[in-house]
């Protein structure tokens, strides 16, 4: 029986599709960012629940760690990692609650987040030369909009 799937065609097509967002992952070979430069360490100062906590010493801008990665270095969750959903005024919201309780005094390391936009790549990481997307290609909304005279 024949198949509609052609692995060679699929391989090439994946690399020919346009995307306004970056196809690299922060810190991978295509991105080229050295993650240690964008990693900071902290200590929990307040806990809301197993997915939300604060560090009163954090002074980074709103959303600085959103989309980043947190790794627990001390406490019941030591060694576990979790993606960060949101960051604002020292408060972290995790994508999923941690398996064990987060406690005041738990320590962590966290990597700044990347939302895969050209603006973030340029303005936050100064890495626009390695941006792996096409931010200036019009999207479907532009292509399907009515023609005006």
Coordinates of N, CA, C and O in Angstrom, one line a residue:
X1 N 0.8 -1.2 0.0 CA 0.0 0.0 0.0 C 0.9 1.3 0.0 O 1.8 1.3 0.7
X2 N 0.5 2.2 -0.8 CA 1.2 3.5 -0.8 C 0.8 4.4 0.4 O -0.2 4.2 1.0
X3 N 1.7 5.3 0.6 CA 1.4 6.2 1.7 C 1.4 7.7 1.2 O 2.2 8.0 0.3
X4 N 0.6 8.5 1.8 CA 0.5 9.9 1.4 C 1.7 10.7 2.1 O 1.9 11.8 1.7
X5 N 2.3 10.1 3.0 CA 3.4 10.8 3.7 C 4.7 10.6 3.0 O 5.1 9.5 2.6
X6 N 5.5 11.6 2.8 CA 6.8 11.6 2.2 C 7.8 12.2 3.1 O 7.8 13.5 3.2
X7 N 8.6 11.4 3.8 CA 9.5 12.0 4.8 C 10.4 13.0 4.3 O 10.7 14.1 4.9
X8 N 10.9 12.8 3.1 CA 11.9 13.8 2.5 C 11.2 15.1 2.2 O 11.7 16.2 2.5
X9 N 10.0 15.1 1.7 CA 9.2 16.3 1.4 C 8.8 17.0 2.7 O 9.0 18.2 2.8
X10 N 8.4 16.2 3.7 CA 8.0 16.8 5.0 C 9.2 17.5 5.7 O 9.1 18.5 6.3
X11 N 10.4 16.9 5.6 CA 11.6 17.5 6.1 C 11.9 18.8 5.5 O 12.2 19.8 6.2
X12 N 11.8 18.9 4.2 CA 12.1 20.2 3.5 C 11.0 21.2 3.8 O 11.3 22.4 4.0
X13 N 9.8 20.8 3.8 CA 8.7 21.8 4.0 C 8.8 22.4 5.4 O 8.4 23.6 5.6
X14 N 9.2 21.6 6.4 CA 9.3 22.2 7.8 C 10.2 23.4 7.8 O 10.1 24.3 8.6
X15 N 11.2 23.4 7.0 CA 12.2 24.5 7.0 C 11.8 25.6 6.0 O 12.5 26.6 6.0
X16 N 10.8 25.4 5.2 CA 10.4 26.5 4.3 C 9.1 27.2 4.7 O 8.7 28.2 4.1
X17 N 8.5 26.8 5.8 CA 7.4 27.5 6.3 C 7.8 28.8 7.0 O 8.8 28.9 7.6
X18 N 7.0 29.9 6.9 CA 7.3 31.2 7.5 C 6.6 31.2 8.9 O 5.6 30.7 9.1
X19 N 7.3 31.9 9.7 CA 6.8 32.1 11.1 C 7.2 33.5 11.6 O 8.4 33.8 11.5
X20 N 6.3 34.2 12.2 CA 6.8 35.5 12.8 C 7.5 35.3 14.1 O 8.2 36.1 14.6
X21 N 7.3 34.1 14.7 CA 8.0 33.8 16.0 C 9.2 33.0 15.7 O 9.4 32.3 14.7
X22 N 10.2 33.0 16.6 CA 11.5 32.4 16.5 C 11.3 30.8 16.6 O 10.6 30.4 17.5
X23 N 12.0 30.1 15.8 CA 11.9 28.6 15.8 C 13.0 28.1 16.7 O 13.1 26.9 17.0
X24 N 14.0 28.9 17.2 CA 15.0 28.4 18.1 C 14.5 28.4 19.5 O 13.5 29.1 19.8
X25 N 15.1 27.7 20.4 CA 14.8 27.7 21.8 C 15.9 28.5 22.5 O 17.1 28.3 22.1
X26 N 15.6 29.3 23.5 CA 16.5 30.1 24.2 C 17.7 29.2 24.7 O 17.5 28.3 25.4
X27 N 18.9 29.6 24.2 CA 20.1 28.9 24.7 C 20.5 27.7 23.8 O 21.6 27.2 24.0
X28 N 19.7 27.4 22.8 CA 20.2 26.3 21.9 C 21.2 26.8 20.9 O 21.5 28.0 20.9
X29 N 21.8 25.9 20.1 CA 22.9 26.3 19.2 C 22.4 27.3 18.2 O 23.2 28.2 17.8
X30 N 21.2 27.3 17.7 CA 20.7 28.2 16.8 C 20.5 29.6 17.4 O 20.7 30.6 16.8
X31 N 20.1 29.7 18.7 CA 19.9 30.9 19.4 C 21.3 31.5 19.8 O 21.5 32.7 19.6
X32 N 22.1 30.7 20.3 CA 23.5 31.2 20.7 C 23.6 31.9 22.0 O 24.7 32.3 22.4
X33 N 22.5 32.1 22.7 CA 22.6 32.8 24.0 C 23.2 31.9 25.0 O 22.8 30.7 25.1
X34 N 24.1 32.4 25.9 CA 24.7 31.7 27.0 C 23.8 31.8 28.2 O 23.6 32.9 28.7
X35 N 23.1 30.7 28.5 CA 22.1 30.8 29.6 C 22.6 31.2 30.9 O 21.9 31.8 31.7
X36 N 23.9 30.9 31.2 CA 24.4 31.3 32.5 C 24.4 32.8 32.7 O 24.2 33.3 33.9
X37 N 24.5 33.6 31.7 CA 24.4 35.0 31.8 C 23.0 35.5 32.2 O 22.8 36.5 32.8
X38 N 22.0 34.7 31.8 CA 20.6 35.1 32.0 C 20.0 34.3 33.2 O 18.7 34.3 33.3
X39 N 20.8 33.7 34.0 CA 20.3 32.9 35.2 C 20.6 33.7 36.4 O 21.7 34.2 36.6
X40 N 19.6 33.8 37.3 CA 19.8 34.4 38.6 C 19.3 33.4 39.7 O 18.6 32.4 39.4
X41 N 19.7 33.7 40.9 CA 19.4 32.8 42.0 C 18.5 33.6 43.0 O 18.7 34.8 43.2
X42 N 17.7 32.9 43.8 CA 16.8 33.6 44.7 C 16.3 32.7 45.8 O 16.5 31.5 45.8
X43 N 15.6 33.4 46.7 CA 15.0 32.7 47.9 C 13.5 33.1 48.0 O 13.2 34.3 47.9
X44 N 12.7 32.1 48.3 CA 11.2 32.4 48.4 C 11.0 33.2 49.7 O 11.5 32.8 50.8
X45 N 10.3 34.3 49.6 CA 9.9 35.1 50.8 C 8.5 35.0 51.2 O 8.1 35.4 52.3
X46 N 7.6 34.6 50.3 CA 6.2 34.4 50.6 C 5.6 33.3 49.6 O 6.0 33.2 48.5
X47 N 4.6 32.6 50.1 CA 4.0 31.5 49.3 C 2.5 31.7 49.3 O 1.9 31.9 50.4
X48 N 1.9 31.7 48.1 CA 0.5 31.7 48.0 C -0.1 30.3 47.9 O -1.0 30.0 48.6
X49 N 0.5 29.5 47.1 CA 0.1 28.1 46.9 C 1.3 27.3 46.2 O 2.3 27.9 46.1
X50 N 1.1 26.1 45.8 CA 2.2 25.3 45.2 C 2.6 25.7 43.8 O 3.4 25.2 43.2
X51 N 1.9 26.7 43.3 CA 2.2 27.2 42.0 C 2.4 28.7 41.9 O 2.7 29.3 40.9
X52 N 2.4 29.4 43.1 CA 2.6 30.8 43.2 C 3.4 31.2 44.4 O 3.0 30.8 45.5
X53 N 4.5 32.0 44.2 CA 5.3 32.4 45.3 C 5.9 33.7 45.0 O 5.9 34.2 43.8
X54 N 6.5 34.4 45.9 CA 7.2 35.7 45.7 C 8.6 35.6 46.3 O 8.9 34.9 47.2
X55 N 9.4 36.5 45.7 CA 10.8 36.7 46.2 C 10.9 38.2 46.3 O 11.0 38.9 45.2
X56 N 10.9 38.8 47.5 CA 10.9 40.2 47.7 C 12.1 40.9 47.2 O 12.2 42.1 47.0
X57 N 13.2 40.1 46.9 CA 14.5 40.7 46.4 C 14.5 40.9 44.9 O 15.4 41.5 44.4
X58 N 13.5 40.3 44.2 CA 13.5 40.4 42.7 C 13.0 41.8 42.3 O 12.0 42.3 42.7
X59 N 13.8 42.4 41.4 CA 13.5 43.8 40.9 C 13.4 43.8 39.4 O 13.3 44.9 38.9
X60 N 13.4 42.7 38.8 CA 13.4 42.7 37.3 C 12.0 43.2 36.8 O 11.0 43.2 37.5
X61 N 12.0 43.6 35.6 CA 10.8 44.2 34.9 C 9.7 43.1 34.9 O 9.9 41.9 34.9
X62 N 8.5 43.7 34.7 CA 7.3 42.8 34.6 C 7.5 41.8 33.4 O 8.1 42.2 32.3
X63 N 7.2 40.6 33.6 CA 7.3 39.5 32.6 C 8.7 39.1 32.2 O 8.9 38.3 31.3
X64 N 9.7 39.6 33.0 CA 11.1 39.3 32.7 C 11.3 37.8 32.7 O 12.0 37.2 31.9
X65 N 10.7 37.1 33.6 CA 10.9 35.6 33.7 C 9.8 34.8 33.1 O 9.8 33.6 33.0
X66 N 8.7 35.5 32.6 CA 7.6 34.8 32.0 C 8.1 34.0 30.8 O 8.8 34.5 29.9
X67 N 7.7 32.7 30.8 CA 8.2 31.8 29.7 C 9.6 31.2 30.0 O 10.1 30.5 29.2
X68 N 10.2 31.6 31.2 CA 11.5 31.1 31.6 C 11.4 29.8 32.3 O 10.3 29.2 32.4
X69 N 12.5 29.3 32.9 CA 12.5 28.0 33.5 C 13.1 28.2 34.9 O 14.1 28.9 35.1
X70 N 12.4 27.7 35.9 CA 12.8 27.7 37.3 C 13.3 26.3 37.7 O 12.6 25.3 37.4
X71 N 14.4 26.3 38.5 CA 14.9 25.0 39.0 C 15.1 25.2 40.5 O 15.7 26.1 40.9
X72 N 14.5 24.3 41.3 CA 14.6 24.4 42.8 C 16.0 23.8 43.2 O 16.3 22.8 42.7
X73 N 16.7 24.6 44.0 CA 18.0 24.1 44.4 C 18.0 23.7 45.9 O 19.0 23.2 46.4
X74 N 17.0 24.1 46.6 CA 16.9 23.7 48.1 C 15.4 23.6 48.4 O 14.6 24.4 47.9
X75 N 15.1 22.7 49.3 CA 13.7 22.5 49.8 C 13.1 21.2 49.3 O 13.8 20.4 48.6
X76 N 11.9 21.0 49.5 CA 11.2 19.7 49.2 C 11.2 19.4 47.7 O 11.1 18.3 47.3
X77 N 11.3 20.5 46.8 CA 11.3 20.3 45.4 C 12.6 20.4 44.8 O 12.8 20.4 43.5
X78 N 13.7 20.3 45.6 CA 15.1 20.4 45.1 C 15.3 19.5 43.9 O 14.9 18.3 43.9
X79 N 15.9 20.0 42.8 CA 16.2 19.3 41.6 C 15.0 19.3 40.6 O 15.3 19.0 39.4
X80 N 13.9 19.7 41.0 CA 12.7 19.7 40.0 C 12.7 21.1 39.3 O 13.2 22.1 39.8
X81 N 12.2 21.0 38.1 CA 12.1 22.2 37.2 C 10.6 22.5 36.9 O 9.8 21.5 36.8
X82 N 10.4 23.7 36.6 CA 9.0 24.1 36.1 C 9.1 25.4 35.3 O 9.8 26.3 35.6
X83 N 8.3 25.4 34.2 CA 8.2 26.6 33.4 C 7.4 27.7 34.1 O 6.5 27.4 34.9
X84 N 7.7 28.9 33.9 CA 7.1 30.1 34.5 C 6.0 30.7 33.6 O 6.3 31.0 32.5
X85 N 4.8 30.7 34.1 CA 3.7 31.3 33.4 C 3.7 32.8 33.4 O 3.4 33.5 32.4
X86 N 4.0 33.4 34.6 CA 4.0 34.8 34.8 C 5.0 35.3 35.8 O 5.3 34.5 36.7
X87 N 5.4 36.5 35.7 CA 6.2 37.2 36.7 C 5.9 38.6 36.7 O 5.8 39.3 35.7
X88 N 5.6 39.1 37.9 CA 5.3 40.5 38.1 C 5.6 40.9 39.6 O 5.1 40.3 40.5
X89 N 6.3 42.0 39.7 CA 6.6 42.6 41.0 C 7.2 41.5 42.0 O 6.7 41.5 43.2
X90 N 8.0 40.7 41.5 CA 8.6 39.7 42.4 C 7.8 38.4 42.6 O 8.2 37.5 43.3
X91 N 6.6 38.4 42.0 CA 5.7 37.2 42.2 C 5.8 36.3 40.9 O 5.7 36.8 39.8
X92 N 6.1 35.0 41.2 CA 6.1 34.0 40.1 C 4.9 33.2 40.1 O 4.4 32.7 41.1
X93 N 4.3 33.0 38.9 CA 3.2 32.0 38.7 C 3.8 30.9 37.8 O 4.3 31.2 36.7
X94 N 3.7 29.7 38.3 CA 4.2 28.5 37.6 C 3.1 28.0 36.7 O 1.9 28.1 37.0
X95 N 3.5 27.3 35.6 CA 2.5 26.7 34.7 C 1.7 25.6 35.4 O 0.6 25.4 35.2
X96 N 2.4 24.8 36.3 CA 1.8 23.8 37.0 C 2.2 23.8 38.5 O 3.3 24.3 38.7
X97 N 1.4 23.4 39.4 CA 1.8 23.4 40.8 C 2.9 22.4 41.0 O 3.0 21.4 40.3
X98 N 3.8 22.7 42.0 CA 4.9 21.8 42.3 C 4.3 20.6 43.0 O 3.3 20.7 43.7
X99 N 5.0 19.5 42.9 CA 4.5 18.2 43.6 C 4.5 18.4 45.1 O 3.6 17.9 45.8
X100 N 5.5 19.0 45.6 CA 5.7 19.2 47.1 C 5.5 20.7 47.4 O 5.6 21.6 46.6
X101 N 5.2 20.9 48.7 CA 5.0 22.3 49.1 C 6.2 23.2 48.9 O 7.3 22.8 49.2
X102 N 5.9 24.4 48.5 CA 6.9 25.5 48.4 C 6.9 26.2 49.8 O 5.8 26.5 50.3
X103 N 8.1 26.4 50.3 CA 8.1 27.0 51.7 C 9.0 28.2 51.6 O 9.9 28.3 50.8
X104 N 8.7 29.2 52.5 CA 9.6 30.4 52.7 C 11.0 29.9 53.0 O 11.2 28.9 53.8
X105 N 12.0 30.4 52.3 CA 13.4 30.0 52.5 C 13.8 29.0 51.5 O 15.1 28.8 51.3
X106 N 12.9 28.4 50.7 CA 13.4 27.5 49.6 C 14.2 28.4 48.6 O 13.8 29.5 48.3
X107 N 15.2 27.8 48.0 CA 16.1 28.5 47.1 C 15.9 27.9 45.7 O 15.5 26.8 45.5
X108 N 16.1 28.8 44.7 CA 15.9 28.4 43.3 C 16.9 29.2 42.4 O 17.5 30.1 42.8
X109 N 17.0 28.7 41.2 CA 17.6 29.4 40.1 C 16.6 29.6 39.0 O 15.7 28.7 38.8
X110 N 16.7 30.7 38.3 CA 15.7 30.9 37.3 C 16.3 31.6 36.1 O 17.2 32.4 36.2
X111 N 15.9 31.2 34.9 CA 16.4 31.7 33.6 C 15.4 32.6 33.0 O 14.2 32.3 33.0
X112 N 15.8 33.8 32.6 CA 14.9 34.8 32.0 C 14.1 34.1 30.9 O 14.5 33.2 30.2
X113 N 12.9 34.6 30.7 CA 12.0 34.1 29.7 C 12.1 34.7 28.3 O 12.5 35.9 28.2
X114 N 11.8 34.0 27.3 CA 11.8 34.5 25.9 C 10.4 34.1 25.3 O 10.0 33.0 25.3
X115 N 9.7 35.1 24.8 CA 8.4 34.9 24.2 C 8.5 34.7 22.6 O 7.5 34.6 21.9
X116 N 9.8 34.6 22.2 CA 10.0 34.2 20.8 C 9.6 35.3 19.8 O 9.5 35.0 18.6
X117 N 9.5 36.5 20.2 CA 9.3 37.6 19.3 C 10.6 38.3 18.9 O 11.5 38.3 19.7
X118 N 10.6 39.0 17.7 CA 11.8 39.7 17.3 C 12.1 40.8 18.3 O 13.3 41.1 18.6
X119 N 11.1 41.5 18.8 CA 11.3 42.6 19.7 C 12.0 42.1 20.9 O 12.9 42.8 21.4
X120 N 11.6 41.0 21.5 CA 12.3 40.5 22.7 C 13.7 40.1 22.4 O 14.6 40.4 23.1
X121 N 13.9 39.4 21.3 CA 15.2 39.0 20.8 C 16.2 40.2 20.7 O 17.3 40.2 21.2
X122 N 15.6 41.3 20.1 CA 16.4 42.5 19.9 C 16.6 43.3 21.2 O 17.7 43.6 21.6
X123 N 15.5 43.6 21.9 CA 15.5 44.5 23.0 C 16.0 43.9 24.3 O 16.7 44.6 25.1
X124 N 15.7 42.7 24.6 CA 16.0 42.1 25.8 C 17.4 41.4 25.8 O 18.2 41.5 26.6
X125 N 17.6 40.6 24.7 CA 18.8 39.8 24.6 C 19.8 40.3 23.6 O 20.9 39.7 23.5
X126 N 19.5 41.3 22.9 CA 20.5 41.9 21.9 C 21.0 40.8 21.0 O 22.2 40.7 20.7
X127 N 20.1 40.0 20.5 CA 20.4 38.7 19.7 C 19.7 38.7 18.4 O 19.5 37.6 17.9
X128 N 19.3 39.8 17.9 CA 18.5 39.8 16.6 C 19.2 39.1 15.5 O 18.5 38.5 14.6
X129 N 20.5 39.1 15.5 CA 21.2 38.4 14.4 C 20.9 36.9 14.3 O 21.0 36.3 13.3
X130 N 20.6 36.3 15.5 CA 20.2 34.9 15.5 C 18.7 34.6 15.6 O 18.3 33.5 15.8
X131 N 17.9 35.6 15.4 CA 16.5 35.4 15.4 C 16.1 34.4 14.2 O 16.5 34.6 13.1
X132 N 15.4 33.4 14.6 CA 15.0 32.4 13.6 C 13.5 32.4 13.2 O 12.8 31.5 13.4
X133 N 13.1 33.6 12.8 CA 11.7 33.7 12.3 C 11.7 34.8 11.2 O 12.7 35.4 10.9
X134 N 10.5 35.1 10.7 CA 10.3 36.1 9.7 C 9.3 37.1 10.2 O 8.1 37.0 9.9
X135 N 9.7 38.1 11.0 CA 8.8 39.0 11.7 C 8.1 40.0 10.7 O 7.1 40.6 11.1
X136 N 8.6 40.1 9.5 CA 8.0 41.1 8.6 C 7.1 40.5 7.5 O 6.6 41.2 6.6
X137 N 6.9 39.2 7.6 CA 6.0 38.6 6.6 C 4.6 38.8 7.1 O 4.2 38.6 8.2
X138 N 3.7 39.3 6.2 CA 2.3 39.5 6.6 C 1.6 38.3 7.0 O 1.9 37.2 6.5
X139 N 0.7 38.4 8.0 CA 0.0 37.2 8.5 C -1.3 37.0 7.7 O -1.6 37.7 6.8
X140 N -2.0 35.9 8.1 CA -3.3 35.6 7.4 C -4.3 36.7 7.4 O -5.1 36.9 6.5
X141 N -4.3 37.5 8.5 CA -5.3 38.6 8.6 C -5.0 39.6 7.5 O -6.0 40.2 7.0
X142 N -3.8 39.9 7.2 CA -3.5 40.8 6.2 C -3.8 40.2 4.8 O -4.4 40.9 3.9
X143 N -3.5 39.0 4.6 CA -3.7 38.3 3.3 C -5.2 38.2 3.0 O -5.5 38.1 1.8
X144 N -6.0 38.0 4.0 CA -7.4 37.8 3.7 C -8.3 39.1 3.9 O -9.5 39.1 3.7
X145 N -7.6 40.2 4.1 CA -8.3 41.5 4.3 C -8.8 42.0 2.9 O -8.2 41.7 1.9
X146 N -9.9 42.7 2.9 CA -10.4 43.2 1.6 C -9.5 44.3 1.1 O -8.8 45.0 1.8
X147 N -9.4 44.4 -0.2 CA -8.6 45.3 -0.9 C -9.3 46.7 -0.9 O -10.5 46.8 -1.2
X148 N -8.6 47.7 -0.5 CA -9.2 49.0 -0.5 C -8.6 49.9 -1.6 O -7.5 49.7 -2.0
X149 N -9.4 50.8 -2.2 CA -9.0 51.6 -3.3 C -8.2 52.7 -2.9 O -8.2 53.3 -1.9

